[in-house]
XYZ file of C-alpha atoms in Angstrom:
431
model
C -33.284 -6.685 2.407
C -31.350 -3.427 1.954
C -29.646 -4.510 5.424
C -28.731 -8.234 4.278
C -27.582 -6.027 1.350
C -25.280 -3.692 3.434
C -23.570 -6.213 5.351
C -22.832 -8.859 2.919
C -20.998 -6.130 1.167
C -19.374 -4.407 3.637
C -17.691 -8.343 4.404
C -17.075 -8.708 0.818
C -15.044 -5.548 0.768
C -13.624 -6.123 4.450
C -11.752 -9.389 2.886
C -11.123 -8.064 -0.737
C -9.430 -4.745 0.489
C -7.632 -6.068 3.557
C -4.568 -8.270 4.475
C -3.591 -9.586 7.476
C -2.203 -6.262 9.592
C 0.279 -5.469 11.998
C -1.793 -5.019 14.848
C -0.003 -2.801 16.527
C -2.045 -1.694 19.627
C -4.980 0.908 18.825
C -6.837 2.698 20.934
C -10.271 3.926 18.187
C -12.831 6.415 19.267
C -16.082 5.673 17.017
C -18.630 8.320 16.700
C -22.591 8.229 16.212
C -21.752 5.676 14.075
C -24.315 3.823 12.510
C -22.663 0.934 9.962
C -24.325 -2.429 10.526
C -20.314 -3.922 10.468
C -17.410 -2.524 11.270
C -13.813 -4.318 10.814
C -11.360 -3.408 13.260
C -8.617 -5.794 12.629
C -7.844 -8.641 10.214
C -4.826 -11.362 12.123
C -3.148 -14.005 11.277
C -3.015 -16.614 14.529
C -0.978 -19.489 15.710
C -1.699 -22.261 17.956
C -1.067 -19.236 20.317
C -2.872 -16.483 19.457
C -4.170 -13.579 22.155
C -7.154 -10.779 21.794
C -7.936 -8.063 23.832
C -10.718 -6.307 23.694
C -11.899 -3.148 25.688
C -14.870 -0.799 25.320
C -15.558 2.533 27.527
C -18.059 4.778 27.139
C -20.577 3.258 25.122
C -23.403 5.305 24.213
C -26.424 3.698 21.889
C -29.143 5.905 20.938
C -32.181 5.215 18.400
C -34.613 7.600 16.735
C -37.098 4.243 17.759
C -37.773 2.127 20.592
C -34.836 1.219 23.260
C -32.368 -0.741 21.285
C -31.644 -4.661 22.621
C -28.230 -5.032 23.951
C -27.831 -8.730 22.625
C -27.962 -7.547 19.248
C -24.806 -5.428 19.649
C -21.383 -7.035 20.270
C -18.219 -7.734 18.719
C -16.865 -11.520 17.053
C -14.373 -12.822 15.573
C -14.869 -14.379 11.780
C -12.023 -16.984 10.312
C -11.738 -16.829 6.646
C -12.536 -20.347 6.040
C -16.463 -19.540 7.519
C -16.748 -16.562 5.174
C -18.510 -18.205 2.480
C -20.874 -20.312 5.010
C -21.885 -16.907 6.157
C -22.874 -15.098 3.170
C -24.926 -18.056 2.551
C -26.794 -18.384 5.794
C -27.084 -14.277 5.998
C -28.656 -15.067 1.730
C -30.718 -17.913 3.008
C -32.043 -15.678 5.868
C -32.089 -11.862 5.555
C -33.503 -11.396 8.727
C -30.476 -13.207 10.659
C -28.482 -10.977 13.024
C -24.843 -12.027 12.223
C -24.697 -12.720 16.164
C -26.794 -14.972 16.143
C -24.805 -17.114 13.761
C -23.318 -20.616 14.099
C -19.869 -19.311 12.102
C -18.817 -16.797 13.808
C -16.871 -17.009 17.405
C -19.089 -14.577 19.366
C -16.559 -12.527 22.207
C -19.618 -10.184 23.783
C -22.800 -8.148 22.939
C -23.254 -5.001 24.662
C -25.559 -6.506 27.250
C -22.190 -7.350 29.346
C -21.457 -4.012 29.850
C -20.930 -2.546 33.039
C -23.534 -0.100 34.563
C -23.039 3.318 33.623
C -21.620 5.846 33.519
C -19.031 3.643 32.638
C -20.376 1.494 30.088
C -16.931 -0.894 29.844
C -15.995 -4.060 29.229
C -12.585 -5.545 28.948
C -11.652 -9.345 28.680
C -8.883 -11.099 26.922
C -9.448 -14.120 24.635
C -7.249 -17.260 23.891
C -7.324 -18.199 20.267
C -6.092 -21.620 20.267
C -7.290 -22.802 16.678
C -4.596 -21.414 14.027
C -5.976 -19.196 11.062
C -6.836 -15.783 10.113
C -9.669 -13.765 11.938
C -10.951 -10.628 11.918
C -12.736 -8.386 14.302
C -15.730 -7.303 13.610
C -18.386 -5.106 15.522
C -22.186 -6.002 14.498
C -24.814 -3.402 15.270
C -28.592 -5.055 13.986
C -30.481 -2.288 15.237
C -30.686 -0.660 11.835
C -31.959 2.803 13.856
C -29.417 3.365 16.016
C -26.083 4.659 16.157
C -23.220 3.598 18.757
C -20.226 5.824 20.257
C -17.507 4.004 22.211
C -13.824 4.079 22.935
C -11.917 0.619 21.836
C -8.708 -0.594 22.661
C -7.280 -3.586 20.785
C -4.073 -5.882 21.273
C -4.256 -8.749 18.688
C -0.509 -10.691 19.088
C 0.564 -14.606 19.162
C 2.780 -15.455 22.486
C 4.249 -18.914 20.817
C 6.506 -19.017 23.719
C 4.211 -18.128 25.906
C 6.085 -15.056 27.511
C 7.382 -12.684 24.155
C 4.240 -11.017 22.677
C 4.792 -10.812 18.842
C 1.859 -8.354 17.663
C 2.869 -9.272 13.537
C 0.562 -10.969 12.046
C 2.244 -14.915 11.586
C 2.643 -14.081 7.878
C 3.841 -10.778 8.309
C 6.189 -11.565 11.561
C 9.347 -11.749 8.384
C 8.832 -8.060 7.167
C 11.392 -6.771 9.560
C 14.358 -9.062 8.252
C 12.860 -9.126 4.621
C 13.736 -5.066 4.917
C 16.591 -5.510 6.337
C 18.315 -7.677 3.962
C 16.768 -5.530 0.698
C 18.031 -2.557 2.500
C 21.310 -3.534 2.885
C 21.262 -4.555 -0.964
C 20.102 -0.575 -1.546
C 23.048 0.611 0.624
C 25.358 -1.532 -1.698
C 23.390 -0.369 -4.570
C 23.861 3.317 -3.721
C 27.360 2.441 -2.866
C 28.339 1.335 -6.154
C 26.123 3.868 -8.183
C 27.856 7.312 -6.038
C 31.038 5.091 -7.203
C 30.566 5.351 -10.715
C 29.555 8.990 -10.744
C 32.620 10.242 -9.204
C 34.705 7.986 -11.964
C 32.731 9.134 -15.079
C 32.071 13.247 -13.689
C 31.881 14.276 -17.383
C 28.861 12.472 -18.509
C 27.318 12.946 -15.274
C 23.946 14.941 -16.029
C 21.009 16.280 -13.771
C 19.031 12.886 -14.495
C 21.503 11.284 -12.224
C 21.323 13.484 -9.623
C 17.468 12.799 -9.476
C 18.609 8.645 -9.557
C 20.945 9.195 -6.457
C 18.038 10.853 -4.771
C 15.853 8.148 -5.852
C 18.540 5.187 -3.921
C 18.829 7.505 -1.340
C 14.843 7.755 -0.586
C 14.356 4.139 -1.333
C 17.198 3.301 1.144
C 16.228 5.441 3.630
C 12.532 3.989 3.369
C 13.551 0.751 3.739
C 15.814 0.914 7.086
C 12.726 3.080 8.651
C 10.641 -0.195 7.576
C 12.632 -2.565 9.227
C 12.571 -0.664 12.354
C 9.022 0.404 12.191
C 8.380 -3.103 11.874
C 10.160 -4.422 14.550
C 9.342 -2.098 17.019
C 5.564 -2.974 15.811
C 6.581 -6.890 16.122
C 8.229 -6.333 19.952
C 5.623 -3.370 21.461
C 2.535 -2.900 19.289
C 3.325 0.509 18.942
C 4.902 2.818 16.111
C 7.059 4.833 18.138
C 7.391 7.691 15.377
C 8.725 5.394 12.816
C 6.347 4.869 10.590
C 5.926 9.011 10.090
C 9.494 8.574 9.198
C 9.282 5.816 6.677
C 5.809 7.571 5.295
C 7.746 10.573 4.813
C 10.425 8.983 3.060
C 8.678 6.468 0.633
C 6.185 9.623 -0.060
C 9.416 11.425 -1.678
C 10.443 7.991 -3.133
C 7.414 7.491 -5.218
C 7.413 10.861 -6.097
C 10.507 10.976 -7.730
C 10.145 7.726 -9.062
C 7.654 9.058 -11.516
C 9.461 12.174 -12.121
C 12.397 10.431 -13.165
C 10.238 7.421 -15.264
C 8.705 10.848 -16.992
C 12.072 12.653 -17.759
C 13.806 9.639 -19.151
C 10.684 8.712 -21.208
C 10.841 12.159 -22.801
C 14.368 11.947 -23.546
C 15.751 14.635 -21.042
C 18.935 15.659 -21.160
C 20.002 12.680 -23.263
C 18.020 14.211 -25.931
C 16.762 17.353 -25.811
C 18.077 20.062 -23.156
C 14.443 21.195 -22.040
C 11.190 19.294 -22.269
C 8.527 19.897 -24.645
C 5.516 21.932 -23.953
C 3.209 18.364 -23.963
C 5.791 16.937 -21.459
C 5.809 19.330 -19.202
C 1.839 18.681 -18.930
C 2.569 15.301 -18.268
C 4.744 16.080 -15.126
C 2.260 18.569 -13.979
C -0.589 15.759 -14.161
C 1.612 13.166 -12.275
C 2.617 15.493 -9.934
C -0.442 16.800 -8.016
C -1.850 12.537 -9.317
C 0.994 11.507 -7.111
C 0.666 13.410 -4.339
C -2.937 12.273 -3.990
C -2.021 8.812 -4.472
C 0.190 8.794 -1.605
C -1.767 11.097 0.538
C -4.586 8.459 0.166
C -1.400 5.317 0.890
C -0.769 7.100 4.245
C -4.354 7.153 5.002
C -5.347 3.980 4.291
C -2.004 2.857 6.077
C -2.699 4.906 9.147
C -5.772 4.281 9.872
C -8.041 1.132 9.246
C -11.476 -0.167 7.918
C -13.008 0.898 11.588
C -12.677 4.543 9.684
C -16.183 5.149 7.989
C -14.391 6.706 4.526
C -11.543 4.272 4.696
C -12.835 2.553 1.428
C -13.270 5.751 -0.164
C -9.697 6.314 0.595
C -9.082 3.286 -1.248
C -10.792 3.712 -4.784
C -9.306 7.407 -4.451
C -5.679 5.529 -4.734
C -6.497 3.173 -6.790
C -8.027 5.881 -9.567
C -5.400 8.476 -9.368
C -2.795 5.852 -9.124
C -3.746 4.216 -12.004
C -3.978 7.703 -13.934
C -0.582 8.599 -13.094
C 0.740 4.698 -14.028
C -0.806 5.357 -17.295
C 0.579 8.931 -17.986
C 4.030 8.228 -17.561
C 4.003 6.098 -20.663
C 2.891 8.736 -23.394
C 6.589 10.375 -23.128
C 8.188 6.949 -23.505
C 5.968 6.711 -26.978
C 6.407 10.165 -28.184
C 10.652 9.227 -27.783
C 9.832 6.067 -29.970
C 7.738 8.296 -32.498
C 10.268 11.135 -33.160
C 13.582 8.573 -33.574
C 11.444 6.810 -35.844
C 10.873 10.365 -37.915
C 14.603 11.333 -37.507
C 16.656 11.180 -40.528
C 19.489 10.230 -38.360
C 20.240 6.319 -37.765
C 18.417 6.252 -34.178
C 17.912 2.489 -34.077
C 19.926 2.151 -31.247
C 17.283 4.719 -29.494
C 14.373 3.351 -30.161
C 15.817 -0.216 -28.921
C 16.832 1.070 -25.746
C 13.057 3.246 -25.185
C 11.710 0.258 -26.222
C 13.136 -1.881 -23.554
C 12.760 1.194 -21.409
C 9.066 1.074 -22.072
C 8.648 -2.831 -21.729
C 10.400 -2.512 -18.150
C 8.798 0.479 -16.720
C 4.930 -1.376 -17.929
C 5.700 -4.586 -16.651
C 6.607 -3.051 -13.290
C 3.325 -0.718 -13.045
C 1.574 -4.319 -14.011
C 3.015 -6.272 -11.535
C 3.390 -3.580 -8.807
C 0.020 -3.000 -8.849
C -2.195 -5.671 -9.894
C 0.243 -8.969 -9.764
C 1.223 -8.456 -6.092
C -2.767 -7.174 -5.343
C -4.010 -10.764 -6.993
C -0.886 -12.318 -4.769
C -1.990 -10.851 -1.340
C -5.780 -11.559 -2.147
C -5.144 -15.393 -3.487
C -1.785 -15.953 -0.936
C -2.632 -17.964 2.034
C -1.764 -16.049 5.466
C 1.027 -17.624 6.390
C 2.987 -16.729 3.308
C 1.921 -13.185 3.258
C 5.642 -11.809 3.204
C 6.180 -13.423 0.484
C 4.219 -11.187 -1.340
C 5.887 -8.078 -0.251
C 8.948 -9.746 -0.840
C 7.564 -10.143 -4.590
C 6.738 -6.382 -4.906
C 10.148 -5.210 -3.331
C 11.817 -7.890 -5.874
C 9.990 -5.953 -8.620
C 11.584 -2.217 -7.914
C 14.699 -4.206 -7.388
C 15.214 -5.232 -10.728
C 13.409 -1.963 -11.542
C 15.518 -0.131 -10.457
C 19.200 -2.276 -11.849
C 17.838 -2.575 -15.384
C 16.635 1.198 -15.770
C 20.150 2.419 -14.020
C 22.347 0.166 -16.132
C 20.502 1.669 -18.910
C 21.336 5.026 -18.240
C 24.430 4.937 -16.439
C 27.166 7.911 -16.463
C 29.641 7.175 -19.129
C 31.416 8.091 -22.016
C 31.190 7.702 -25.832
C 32.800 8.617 -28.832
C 29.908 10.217 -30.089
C 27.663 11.753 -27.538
C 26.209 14.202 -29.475
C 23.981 13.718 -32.980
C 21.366 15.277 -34.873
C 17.831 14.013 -33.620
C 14.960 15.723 -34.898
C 12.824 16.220 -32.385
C 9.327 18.394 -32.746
C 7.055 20.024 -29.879
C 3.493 20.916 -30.653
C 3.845 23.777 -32.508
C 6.098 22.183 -34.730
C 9.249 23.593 -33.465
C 12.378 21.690 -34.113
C 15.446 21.680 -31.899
C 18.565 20.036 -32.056
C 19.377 17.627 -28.951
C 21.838 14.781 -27.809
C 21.887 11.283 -28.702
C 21.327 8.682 -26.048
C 24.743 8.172 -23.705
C 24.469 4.746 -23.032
C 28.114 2.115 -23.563
């Protein structure tokens, strides 16, 4: 029972955790490991679709008797026979999932070669459209299995060009292309206005080119990264590129979300004692965060702490998402204790707030609900969805707090830290 138990949730999470991948080509060394399932790829197939699977160097060892081969092997499961599954496997706890009418077994371990080199490699049509995923089922409780694997999942419509994107993912590279030309015009316009209004200009701006510039720069590494995934299978140092460059994105996203929430330099010169906490909270949060993003993105489910890597994101992240609000409501608090007329303030924070909430919402539940309830061939659609949201992000928040002029840039606003101290600080330069 504790077995039925391990492997119904292990698919459960496979499917709940995982979207149709790029599938670039991976070569996966697993070690003494002893998981009843492992998930090596989840694809998205045409009429057309390819597999290749190859195994070296398989070792199985047991603390027991001699393991059966036959109950070791790899399959492919569709989504549409996931449910049928979990209810034969709840029906009958003592099924191997190999022996299953809804899965499409590829091999068990008995069609190994003699050792010492323990291989098997064979290519697979997949001539039924819909999503699949690769699993490897060990029902030998007792025993662990070490192996090399080499997968190439693509679709060859044509029947010569290899395409190793997933068939709702095989937009991404064009979908980043056209948002980062958009960015590029963005940027364009924004280092425009800058040099036209130089007085107003203030370190918070400097921090918003940097945060176009990242974003930008993400976005063309994307749409390479992806295409060089769609046309080889492979990377080709791209994707350390684009990690490095959406890490510094995010990053500064926050810090900027934080220093406009508290007001700085519009309204204070130098951030209160309980702000500064806040930034050295989201910080070290964020860095985490997107540590754990590269992992998860690197790697795959076939890693044994990959869904730890996962609810360490999803924790932090949602720590830091709810931070960066308490300096937005602190602004709100002290215009509303001002004696000054600070209306206009607390409008704009208040719009501020609305936007920058809505965003974490959508960002990071809306587009999770969208990739889990989207059907496979629309997948892109989703990312286009998320990219949308930092779009208008990003056009709202800038417009806000554009570089320009006013007649009165500087008022009173009463503005208290912790310890009750009082300091005089700008009003909010906004046309």
């Amino acid at each position: 029972m504790e077995g039925l138990t391990k492997i119904v949730t292990s698919i459960l999470f496979f499917f709940l955790f995982t979207s149709p991948s790029t599938a670039e080509i991976k070569s996966i060394n697993i070690r003494s490991d002893n998981r009843p399932m492992i998930l090596f790829q989840n694809f998205g197939f045409t009429h057309a679709g390819n597999i290749t699977v190859a195994i070296s160097a398989v070792s199985v060892t047991s603390s027991l008797s001699q393991p059966d081969p036959t109950r070791l092997g790899f399959f492919l499961l569709s989504e549409d026979s996931l449910l049928q599954l979990l209810l034969e496997l709840e029906q009958n706890p003592n099924l191997c999932v190999l022996s299953s009418k809804f899965i499409s077994l590829l091999f068990t371990l008995r069609d190994l070669s003699p050792p010492p080199q323990s291989s098997y490699s064979k290519t697979y049509p997949v001539t039924y459209p819909g999503e699949y995923s690769l699993f490897f089922a060990n029902c030998y409780p007792q025993s662990v299995v070490t192996m090399h694997v080499h997968t190439e999942l693509f679709n060859s419509d044509d029947g010569v060009t290899k395409d190793y994107l997933s068939v709702g993912l095989t937009q991404l590279p064009s979908l980043y292309f056209v948002f980062s030309l958009i960015y590029v015009w963005f940027l364009a316009l924004w280092i425009s206005l800058c040099f036209k209004n130089t007085r107003p200009v203030k370190r918070i701006h400097l921090l918003m080119t940097a945060l176009l510039v990242t974003k930008t720069l993400s976005l063309i590494c994307a749409t390479v990264d992806n295409h060089e995934v769609k046309v080889t299978g492979t990377h080709n140092g791209w994707n350390v590129l684009f990690n490095s460059f959406q890490f510094m994105n995010v990053l500064i996203s926050f810090v900027v979300i934080v220093l406009i929430g508290a007001g700085w330099p519009y309204l204070k010169p130098v951030l209160l004692e309980k702000e500064k906490k806040v930034l050295k909270i989201v910080i070290p949060l964020q860095i985490l965060a997107n540590v754990a993003s590269i992992v998860i993105g690197e790697t795959g489910p076939y890693v044994e702490y990959w869904f730890t890597w996962n609810q360490v994101f999803l924790l932090v992240d949602f720590i830091a998402c709810c931070a960066v609000i308490f300096p937005i409501v602190w602004s709100i608090r002290s215009f509303r204790k001002s004696d000054v007329k600070s209306g206009r303030n607390v409008t704009v924070f208040r719009m501020f707030g609305f936007m920058v909430i809505c965003y974490l919402l959508f960002t990071r539940f809306g587009v999770f609900v969208m990739k889990t309830i989207a059907d496979y061939k629309q997948m892109w659609v989703c990312y286009a969805a998320e990219e949308l949201g930092s779009l208008v992000l990003y056009l709202v928040v800038f417009y806000m707090f554009r570089p320009v002029l006013v007649e009165d840039e500087y008022s009173l606003v009463v503005v208290a830290d912790d310890k009750g101290v009082y300091e005089e600080a700008p009003d909010m330069a906004k046309g």
